[in-house]
Coordinates of C-alpha atoms in Angstrom, one line a residue:
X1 CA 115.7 116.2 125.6
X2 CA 111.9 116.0 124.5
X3 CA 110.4 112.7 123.0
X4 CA 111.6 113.8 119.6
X5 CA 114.7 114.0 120.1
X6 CA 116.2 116.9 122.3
X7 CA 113.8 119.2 125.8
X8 CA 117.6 117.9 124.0
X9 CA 114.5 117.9 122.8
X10 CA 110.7 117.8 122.9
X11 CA 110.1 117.5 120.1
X12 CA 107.1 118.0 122.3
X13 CA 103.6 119.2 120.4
X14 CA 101.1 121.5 121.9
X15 CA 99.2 123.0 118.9
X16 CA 95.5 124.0 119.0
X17 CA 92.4 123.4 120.7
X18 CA 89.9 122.2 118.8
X19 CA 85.8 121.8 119.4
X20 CA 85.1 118.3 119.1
X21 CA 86.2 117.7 115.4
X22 CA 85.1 114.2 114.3
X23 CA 88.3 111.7 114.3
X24 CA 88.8 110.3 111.1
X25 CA 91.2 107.8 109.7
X26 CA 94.3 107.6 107.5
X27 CA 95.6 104.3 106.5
X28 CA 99.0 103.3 105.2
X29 CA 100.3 100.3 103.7
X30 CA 103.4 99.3 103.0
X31 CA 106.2 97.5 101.3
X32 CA 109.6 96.2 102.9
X33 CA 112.1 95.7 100.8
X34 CA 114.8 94.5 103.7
X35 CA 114.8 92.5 107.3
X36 CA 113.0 95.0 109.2
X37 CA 110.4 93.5 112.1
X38 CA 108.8 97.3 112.3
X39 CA 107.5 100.5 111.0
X40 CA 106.6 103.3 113.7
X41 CA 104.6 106.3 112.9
X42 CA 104.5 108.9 115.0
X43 CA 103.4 112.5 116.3
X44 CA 100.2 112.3 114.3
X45 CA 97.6 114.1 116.3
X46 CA 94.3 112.6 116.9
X47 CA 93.1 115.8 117.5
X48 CA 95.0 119.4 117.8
X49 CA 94.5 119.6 121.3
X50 CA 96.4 116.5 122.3
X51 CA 99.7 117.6 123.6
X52 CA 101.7 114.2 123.4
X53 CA 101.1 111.7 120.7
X54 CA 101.3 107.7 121.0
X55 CA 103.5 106.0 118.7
X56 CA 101.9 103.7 116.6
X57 CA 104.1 100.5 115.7
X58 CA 103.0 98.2 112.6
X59 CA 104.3 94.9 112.4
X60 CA 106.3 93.6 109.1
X61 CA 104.9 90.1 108.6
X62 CA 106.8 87.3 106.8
X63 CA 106.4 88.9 103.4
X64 CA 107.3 92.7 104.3
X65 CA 103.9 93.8 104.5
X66 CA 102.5 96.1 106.9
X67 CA 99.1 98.2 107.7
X68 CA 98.4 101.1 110.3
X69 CA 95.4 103.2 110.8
X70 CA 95.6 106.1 112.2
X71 CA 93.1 108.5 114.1
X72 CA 93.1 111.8 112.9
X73 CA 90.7 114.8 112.8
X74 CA 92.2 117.0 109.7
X75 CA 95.2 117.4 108.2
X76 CA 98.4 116.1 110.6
X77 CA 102.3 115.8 109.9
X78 CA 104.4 113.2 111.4
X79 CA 107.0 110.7 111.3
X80 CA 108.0 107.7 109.9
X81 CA 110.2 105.9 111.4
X82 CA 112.1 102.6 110.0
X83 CA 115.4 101.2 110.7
X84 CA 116.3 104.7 112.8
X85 CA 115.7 106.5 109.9
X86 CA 113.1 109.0 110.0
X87 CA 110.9 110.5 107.0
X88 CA 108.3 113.1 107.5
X89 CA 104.8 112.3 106.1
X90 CA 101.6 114.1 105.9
X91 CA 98.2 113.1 106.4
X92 CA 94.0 113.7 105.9
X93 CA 91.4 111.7 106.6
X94 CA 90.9 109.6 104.1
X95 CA 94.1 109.0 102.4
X96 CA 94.9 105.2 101.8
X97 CA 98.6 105.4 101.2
X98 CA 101.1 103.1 100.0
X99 CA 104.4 103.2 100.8
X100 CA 107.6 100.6 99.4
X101 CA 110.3 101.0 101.7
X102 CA 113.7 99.9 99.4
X103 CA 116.9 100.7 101.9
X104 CA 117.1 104.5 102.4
X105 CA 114.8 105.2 99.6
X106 CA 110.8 106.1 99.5
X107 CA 108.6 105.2 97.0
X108 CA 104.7 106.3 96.8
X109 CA 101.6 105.1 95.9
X110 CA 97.6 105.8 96.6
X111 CA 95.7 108.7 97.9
X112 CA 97.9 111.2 99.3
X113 CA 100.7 110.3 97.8
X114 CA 101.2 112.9 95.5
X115 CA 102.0 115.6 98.5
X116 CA 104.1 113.0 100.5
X117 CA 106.7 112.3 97.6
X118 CA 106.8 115.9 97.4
X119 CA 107.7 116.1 100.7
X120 CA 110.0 113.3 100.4
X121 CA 111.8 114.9 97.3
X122 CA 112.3 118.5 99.5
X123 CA 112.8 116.7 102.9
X124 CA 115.5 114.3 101.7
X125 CA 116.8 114.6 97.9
X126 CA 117.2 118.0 97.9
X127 CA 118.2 118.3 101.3
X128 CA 115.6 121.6 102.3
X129 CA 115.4 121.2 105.8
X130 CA 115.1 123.5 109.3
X131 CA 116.7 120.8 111.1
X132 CA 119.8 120.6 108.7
X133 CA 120.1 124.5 108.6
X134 CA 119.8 124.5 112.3
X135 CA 122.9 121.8 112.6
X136 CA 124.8 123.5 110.3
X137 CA 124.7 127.0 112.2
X138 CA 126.0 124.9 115.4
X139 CA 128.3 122.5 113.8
X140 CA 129.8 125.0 111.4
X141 CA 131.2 128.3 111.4
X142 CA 128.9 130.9 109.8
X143 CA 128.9 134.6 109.8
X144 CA 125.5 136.1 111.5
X145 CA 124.3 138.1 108.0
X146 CA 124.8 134.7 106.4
X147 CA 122.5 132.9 108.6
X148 CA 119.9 135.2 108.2
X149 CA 120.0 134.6 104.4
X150 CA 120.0 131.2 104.8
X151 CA 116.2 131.1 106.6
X152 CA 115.4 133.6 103.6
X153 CA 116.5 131.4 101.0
X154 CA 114.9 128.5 102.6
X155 CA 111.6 130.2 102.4
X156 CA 112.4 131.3 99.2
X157 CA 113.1 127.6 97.7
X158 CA 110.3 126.0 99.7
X159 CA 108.2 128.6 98.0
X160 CA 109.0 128.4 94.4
X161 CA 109.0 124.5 94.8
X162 CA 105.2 124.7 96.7
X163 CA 104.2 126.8 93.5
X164 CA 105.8 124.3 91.2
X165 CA 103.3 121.5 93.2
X166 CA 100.3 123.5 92.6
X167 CA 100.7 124.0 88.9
X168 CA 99.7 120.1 88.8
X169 CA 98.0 119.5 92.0
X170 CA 95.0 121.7 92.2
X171 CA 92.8 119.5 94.0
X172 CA 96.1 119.7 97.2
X173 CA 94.6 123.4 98.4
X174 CA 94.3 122.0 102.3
X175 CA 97.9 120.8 102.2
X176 CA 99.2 123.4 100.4
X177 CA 97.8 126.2 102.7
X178 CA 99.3 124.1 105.5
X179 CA 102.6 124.0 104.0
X180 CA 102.5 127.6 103.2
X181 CA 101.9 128.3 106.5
X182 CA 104.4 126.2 108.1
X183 CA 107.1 127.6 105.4
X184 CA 106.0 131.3 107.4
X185 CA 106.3 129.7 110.5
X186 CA 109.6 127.8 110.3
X187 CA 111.1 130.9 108.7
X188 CA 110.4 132.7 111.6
X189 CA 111.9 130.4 113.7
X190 CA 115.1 130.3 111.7
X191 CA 114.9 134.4 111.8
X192 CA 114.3 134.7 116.2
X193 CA 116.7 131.6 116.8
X194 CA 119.6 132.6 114.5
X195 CA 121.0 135.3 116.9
X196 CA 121.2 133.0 119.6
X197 CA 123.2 130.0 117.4
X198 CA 125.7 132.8 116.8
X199 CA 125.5 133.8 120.3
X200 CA 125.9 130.4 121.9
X201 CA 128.4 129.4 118.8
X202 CA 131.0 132.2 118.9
X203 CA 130.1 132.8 122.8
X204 CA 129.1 136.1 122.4
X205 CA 126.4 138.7 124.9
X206 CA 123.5 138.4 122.4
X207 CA 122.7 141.7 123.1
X208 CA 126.1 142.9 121.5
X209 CA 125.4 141.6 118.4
X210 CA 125.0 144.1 115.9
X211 CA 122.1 142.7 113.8
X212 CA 120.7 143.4 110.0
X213 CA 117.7 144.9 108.6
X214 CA 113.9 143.6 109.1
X215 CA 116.1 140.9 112.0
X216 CA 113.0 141.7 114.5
X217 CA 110.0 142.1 111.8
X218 CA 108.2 139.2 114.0
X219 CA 109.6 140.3 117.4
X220 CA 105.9 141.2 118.4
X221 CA 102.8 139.4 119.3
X222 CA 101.0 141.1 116.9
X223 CA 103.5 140.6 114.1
X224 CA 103.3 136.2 114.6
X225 CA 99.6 136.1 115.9
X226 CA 96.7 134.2 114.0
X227 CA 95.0 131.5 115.2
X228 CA 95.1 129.5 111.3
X229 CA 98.5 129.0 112.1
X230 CA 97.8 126.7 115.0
X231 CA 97.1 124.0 112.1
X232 CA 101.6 124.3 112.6
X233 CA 102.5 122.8 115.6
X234 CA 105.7 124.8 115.5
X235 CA 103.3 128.1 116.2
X236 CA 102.8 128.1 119.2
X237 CA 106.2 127.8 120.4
X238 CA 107.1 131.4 119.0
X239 CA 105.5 133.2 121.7
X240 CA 107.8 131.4 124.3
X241 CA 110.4 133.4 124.2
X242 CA 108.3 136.7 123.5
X243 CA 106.6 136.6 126.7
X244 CA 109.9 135.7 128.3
X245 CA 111.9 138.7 127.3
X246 CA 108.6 140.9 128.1
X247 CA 108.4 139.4 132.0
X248 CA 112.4 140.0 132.3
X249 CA 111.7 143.6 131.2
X250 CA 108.6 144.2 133.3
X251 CA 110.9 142.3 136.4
X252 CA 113.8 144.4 135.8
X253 CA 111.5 147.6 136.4
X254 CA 109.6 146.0 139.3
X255 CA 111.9 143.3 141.1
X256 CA 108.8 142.8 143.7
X257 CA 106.7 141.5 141.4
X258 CA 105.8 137.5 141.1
X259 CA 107.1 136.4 137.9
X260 CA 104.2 133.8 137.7
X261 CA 101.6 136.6 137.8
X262 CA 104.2 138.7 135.5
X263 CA 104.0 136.4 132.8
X264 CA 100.1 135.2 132.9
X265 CA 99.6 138.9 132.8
X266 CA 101.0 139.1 129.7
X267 CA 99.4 136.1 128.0
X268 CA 96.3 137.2 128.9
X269 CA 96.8 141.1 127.3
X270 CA 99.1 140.4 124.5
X271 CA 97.8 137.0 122.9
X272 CA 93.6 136.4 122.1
X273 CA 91.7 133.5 120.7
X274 CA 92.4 130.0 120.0
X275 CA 95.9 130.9 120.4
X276 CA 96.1 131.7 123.7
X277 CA 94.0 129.4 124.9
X278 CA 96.6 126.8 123.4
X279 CA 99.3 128.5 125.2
X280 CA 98.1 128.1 128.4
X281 CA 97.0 124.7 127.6
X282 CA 100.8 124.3 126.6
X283 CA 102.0 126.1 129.7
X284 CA 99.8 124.2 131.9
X285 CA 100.9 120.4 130.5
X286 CA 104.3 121.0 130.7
X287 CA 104.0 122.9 134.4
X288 CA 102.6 119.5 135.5
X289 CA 104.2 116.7 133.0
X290 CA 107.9 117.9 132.9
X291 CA 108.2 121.0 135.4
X292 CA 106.3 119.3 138.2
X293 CA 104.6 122.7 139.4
X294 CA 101.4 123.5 140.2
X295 CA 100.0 127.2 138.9
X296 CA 96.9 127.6 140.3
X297 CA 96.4 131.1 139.3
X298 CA 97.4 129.8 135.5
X299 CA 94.8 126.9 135.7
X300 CA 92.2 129.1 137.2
X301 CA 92.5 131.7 134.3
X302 CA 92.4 128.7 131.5
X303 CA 88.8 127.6 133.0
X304 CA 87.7 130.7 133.0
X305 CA 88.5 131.5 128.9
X306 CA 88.6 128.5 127.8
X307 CA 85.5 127.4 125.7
X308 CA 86.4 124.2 124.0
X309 CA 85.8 121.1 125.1
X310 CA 89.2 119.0 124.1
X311 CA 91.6 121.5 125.7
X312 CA 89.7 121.2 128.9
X313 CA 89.4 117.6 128.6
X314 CA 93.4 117.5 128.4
X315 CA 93.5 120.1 131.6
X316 CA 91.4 118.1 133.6
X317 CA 93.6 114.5 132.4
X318 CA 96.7 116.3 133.3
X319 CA 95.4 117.4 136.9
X320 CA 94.0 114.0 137.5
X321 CA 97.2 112.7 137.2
X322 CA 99.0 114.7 138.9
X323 CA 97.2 114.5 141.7
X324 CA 98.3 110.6 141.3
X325 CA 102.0 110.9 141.1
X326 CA 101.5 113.5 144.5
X327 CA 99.7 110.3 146.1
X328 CA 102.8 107.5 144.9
X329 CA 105.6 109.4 147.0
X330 CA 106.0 107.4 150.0
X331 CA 104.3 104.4 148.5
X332 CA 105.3 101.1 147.5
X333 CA 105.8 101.4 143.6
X334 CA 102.7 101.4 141.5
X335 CA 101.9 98.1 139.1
X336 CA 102.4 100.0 136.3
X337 CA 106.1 100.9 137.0
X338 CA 107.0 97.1 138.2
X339 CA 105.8 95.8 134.4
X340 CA 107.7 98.2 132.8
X341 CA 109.5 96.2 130.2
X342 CA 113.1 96.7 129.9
X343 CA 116.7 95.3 128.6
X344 CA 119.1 95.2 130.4
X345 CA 122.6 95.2 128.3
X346 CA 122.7 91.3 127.6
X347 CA 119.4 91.9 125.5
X348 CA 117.9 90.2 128.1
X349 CA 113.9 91.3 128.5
X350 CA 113.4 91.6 132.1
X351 CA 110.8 93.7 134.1
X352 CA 111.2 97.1 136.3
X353 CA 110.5 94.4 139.5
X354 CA 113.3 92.1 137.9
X355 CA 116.0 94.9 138.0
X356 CA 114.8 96.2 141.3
X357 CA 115.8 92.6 142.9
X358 CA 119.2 93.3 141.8
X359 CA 119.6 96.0 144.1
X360 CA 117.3 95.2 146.9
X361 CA 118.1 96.8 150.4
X362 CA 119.2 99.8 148.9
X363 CA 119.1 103.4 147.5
X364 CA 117.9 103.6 143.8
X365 CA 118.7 106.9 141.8
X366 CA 117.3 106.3 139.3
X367 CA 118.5 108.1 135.3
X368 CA 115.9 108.0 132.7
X369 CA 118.2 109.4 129.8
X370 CA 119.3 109.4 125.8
X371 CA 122.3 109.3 123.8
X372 CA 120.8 112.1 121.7
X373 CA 120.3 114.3 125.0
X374 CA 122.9 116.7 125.3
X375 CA 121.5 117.6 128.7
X376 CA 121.8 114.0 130.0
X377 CA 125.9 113.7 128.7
X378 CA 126.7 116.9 130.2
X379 CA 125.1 115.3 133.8
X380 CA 127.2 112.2 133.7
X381 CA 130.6 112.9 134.7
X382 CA 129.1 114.5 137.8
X383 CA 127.1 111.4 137.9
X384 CA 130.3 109.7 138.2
X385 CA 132.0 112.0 140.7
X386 CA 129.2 111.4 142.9
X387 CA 128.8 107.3 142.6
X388 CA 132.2 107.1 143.5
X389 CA 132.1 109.2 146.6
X390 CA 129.3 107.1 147.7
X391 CA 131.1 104.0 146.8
X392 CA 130.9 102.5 150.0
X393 CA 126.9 103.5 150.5
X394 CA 124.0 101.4 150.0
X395 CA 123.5 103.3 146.6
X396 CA 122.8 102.7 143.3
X397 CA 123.2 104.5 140.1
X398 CA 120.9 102.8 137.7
X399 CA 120.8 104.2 134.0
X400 CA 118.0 103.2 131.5
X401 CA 117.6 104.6 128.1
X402 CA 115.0 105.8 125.7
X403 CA 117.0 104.7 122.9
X404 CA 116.6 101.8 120.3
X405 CA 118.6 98.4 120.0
X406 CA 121.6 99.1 117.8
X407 CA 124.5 97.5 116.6
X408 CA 126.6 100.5 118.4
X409 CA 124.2 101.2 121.5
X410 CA 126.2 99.7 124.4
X411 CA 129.1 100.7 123.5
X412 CA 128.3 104.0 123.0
X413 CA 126.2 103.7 126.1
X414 CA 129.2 103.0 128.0
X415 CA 131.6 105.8 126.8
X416 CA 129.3 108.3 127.6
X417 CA 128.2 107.2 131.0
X418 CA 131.5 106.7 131.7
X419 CA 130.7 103.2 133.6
X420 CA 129.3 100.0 132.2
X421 CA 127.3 99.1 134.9
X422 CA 124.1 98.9 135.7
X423 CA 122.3 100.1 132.4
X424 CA 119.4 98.9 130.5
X425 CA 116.8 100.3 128.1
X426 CA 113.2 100.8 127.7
X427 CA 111.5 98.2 125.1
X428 CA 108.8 100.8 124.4
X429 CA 110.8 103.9 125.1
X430 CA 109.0 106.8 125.8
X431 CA 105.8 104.9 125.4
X432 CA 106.6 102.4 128.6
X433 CA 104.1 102.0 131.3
X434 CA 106.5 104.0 133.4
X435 CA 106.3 107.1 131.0
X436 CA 102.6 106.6 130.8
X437 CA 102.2 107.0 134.5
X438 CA 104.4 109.8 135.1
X439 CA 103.9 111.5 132.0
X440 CA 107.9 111.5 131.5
X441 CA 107.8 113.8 128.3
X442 CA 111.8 114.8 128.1
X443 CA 114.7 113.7 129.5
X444 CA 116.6 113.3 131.5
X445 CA 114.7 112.7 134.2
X446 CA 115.7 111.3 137.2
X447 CA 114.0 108.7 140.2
X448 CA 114.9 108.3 143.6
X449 CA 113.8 105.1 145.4
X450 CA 114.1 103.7 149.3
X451 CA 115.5 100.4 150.4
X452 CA 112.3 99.7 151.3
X453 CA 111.3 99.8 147.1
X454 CA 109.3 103.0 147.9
X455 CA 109.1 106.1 146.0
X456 CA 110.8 108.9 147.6
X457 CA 110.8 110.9 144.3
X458 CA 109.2 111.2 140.7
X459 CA 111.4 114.1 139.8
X460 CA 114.8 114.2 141.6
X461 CA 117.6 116.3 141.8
X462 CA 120.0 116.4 139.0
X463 CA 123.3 114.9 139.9
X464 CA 125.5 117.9 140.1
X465 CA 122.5 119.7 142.6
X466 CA 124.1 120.0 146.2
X467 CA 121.2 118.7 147.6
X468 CA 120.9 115.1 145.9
X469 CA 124.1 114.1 147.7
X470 CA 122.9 115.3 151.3
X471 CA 119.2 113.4 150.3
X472 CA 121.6 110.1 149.1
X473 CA 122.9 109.7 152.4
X474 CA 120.2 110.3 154.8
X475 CA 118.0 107.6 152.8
X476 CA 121.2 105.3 152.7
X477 CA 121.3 106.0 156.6
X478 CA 118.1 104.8 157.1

């Protein structure tokens, strides 16, 4: 799972490069009409070339009021998030927006707010979403034509209703070319990714399926590319699987060939511009941040075509810190991992250095995981399998979440992992000190620590890899 809510589920955000834009400010205000200590807004860009966003929390004071200001450098969607329930929101430098928050409800006010109850009104009245079509085509049954008119009448509606908004809203051309563009994009999306929900639903070769007119209209680079659309952070992410179907190909014809050099080969023939450079920026980020591989022939051809300033600036970050985590394994864990603020299932705030005491003088594997992961569920019953053939080991299975206090949490918590020991959470989530550090950016993700309170591994073996258990019991031998 990514930070949003899925690598189950990364909701993760590479988008464009950008050269130096100024960073402005939106602010928001805000009602709340209900007990709620906090607002969080999140994956607004302070500029296009940062890859992972901060999460920005405002405190509700005694009277339900809040304020957050947020950096931004033009136009930038994101979340709101309040009480688990999450409400998309766009923003330009500039706006002062006021939001009242009454239950499930959202109600406007101030510059901007025009374009953001429109949002609202599509989002969540009406119900025109990508994220609900995409549940429905796993979670019901659908025949394949049918999901292919679905993404065209979901361009079609978000169309006609964006028309509708700029009968009376003439001064809204920046956000109405971004939300024509992201209605392209996102229909796209729908279009490539609906072969593979029927694919994966009915369990069915994709290859066999027998599929309808104009289904690979934007099965080309050519077809998808222009660097405007980078303003969508969804862009990007089309070429993914493009360039992965053209280095199976070219392997299939060649099996000698490197697929690294395969694959950069193509990026560097078949994509130009702005949006290539974000691609490799993309590629690069995650290579080091979730992969945990180096690409030095990847890197080397970014610094040689890359001429802004920010994506570089991310680059260079990225290796830096790398670099770090390289240095850590073998080391006593670093200060920022020990203060790592966590609960453990009392509710009880304790420190990472509090719950490693509990289990001093042995073997820490370590499970950095969600609820919302599907990934991580799948994992746990071989998680289980293997805790209890190392019962009588110096090992512990540790389990902290990403996810937020609820009334149905540990419970829930429990059930899945299939144990009730041994869990906690993260108070910041995907923003702890921990994260920071190893620029954790999905999960699961898993950590494997020595008696001795050293790090052995930043990126360890998932527990049904053969390996893990052999690497278990010569640490727990030592």
């Amino acid at each position: 799972m990514t930070r949003l809510t899925s690598i189950c589920a990364l909701i993760l955000l590479v988008s464009s490069c950008t050269s130096n834009h100024q960073v402005k400010t939106a602010i928001i205000t805000g009602t709340v009409l209900s007990d709620i200590e906090q607002v969080e807004f999140e994956r607004f860009k302070k500029n296009l070339a940062v890859p992972i966003t901060p999460t920005y929390i405002a405190k509700v004071d005694s009277a339900g009021h809040f304020t957050m200001e947020i950096p931004i450098s033009g136009i930038s969607k994101g979340m709101m998030v309040c009480n688990n329930d999450r409400n998309s929101l766009v923003l330009i430098p500039g706006d002062k927006l006021n939001i009242t928050i009454d239950g499930d409800s959202l109600h406007f006010a101030g510059k901007g707010a025009e374009r953001n109850s429109f949002l609202y009104q599509l989002e969540k009245v009406k119900k025109i979403s990508k994220y609900d079509i995409m549940h429905s085509w796993y979670s019901k049954e659908h025949k394949l034509d049918s999901m292919f008119l679905m993404a065209a009448d979901y361009f079609d509606i978000r169309t006609g209703e964006l028309a509708k908004f700029k009968e009376s809203h003439k001064q809204e051309d920046v956000f109405s070319r971004f939300f024509e563009i992201e209605s392209k994009i996102q229909h796209i999306y729908l279009l490539n990714n609906a072969p593979l929900a029927y694919s994966r639903k009915t369990k069915q070769d994709i290859d066999s399926l027998q599929l309808p007119d104009g289904a690979n209209k934007y099965k080309t680079f050519a077809s998808i590319q222009n660097d405007e659309y980078l303003q969508c952070s969804d862009y990007i992410y089309l070429f993914s699987s493009l360039i992965k179907e053209e280095t199976k190909k070219r392997m299939t014809q060649d099996s000698t060939l490197d697929k690294k050099e395969v694959s950069l080969s193509i990026i560097m023939d078949s994509l130009s511009g702005k949006t290539r450079e974000s691609y490799m920026l993309r590629d690069i980020y995650f290579n080091l941040s979730y992969r945990k591989v180096d690409d030095p022939k990847l890197i080397e051809a970014f610094y040689e075509i890359s001429a802004d300033a920010d994506c570089k600036e991310v680059v260079d970050s990225e290796l830096g810190k790398y670099k770090a985590k390289k240095a850590m394994i073998g080391a006593t864990l670093h200060q920022d991992i020990l203060e790592t603020v966590l609960f453990d299932s009392n509710e009880k705030e304790i420190t990472m250095a509090d719950m490693l005491t509990r289990y001093k003088g042995k073997v820490v594997y370590l499970d950095i995981w969600s609820l919302a992961c599907g990934s991580c569920r799948m994992a746990m019953p071989h998680s289980r399998k293997l805790k209890e053939a190392l019962t009588d080991k110096p090992i512990e299975f540790v389990y902290i979440t990403v996810d937020k206090k609820s009334s149905k949490l540990w419970n829930e918590v429990y059930k899945v992992s299939q144990t009730e020991e041994n869990h906690y959470r993260f108070k910041m989530g995907f923003d702890s000190k921990l994260h920071q550090l190893l620029s954790i950016i999905a999960v699961p993700t898993y950590l494997l620590i020595d008696k001795e309170g050293n790090l052995v591994s930043y990126s360890a073996d998932k527990p049904y890899e053969a390996e893990l258990k052999e690497q278990l019991l010569n640490l727990a031998a030592k």
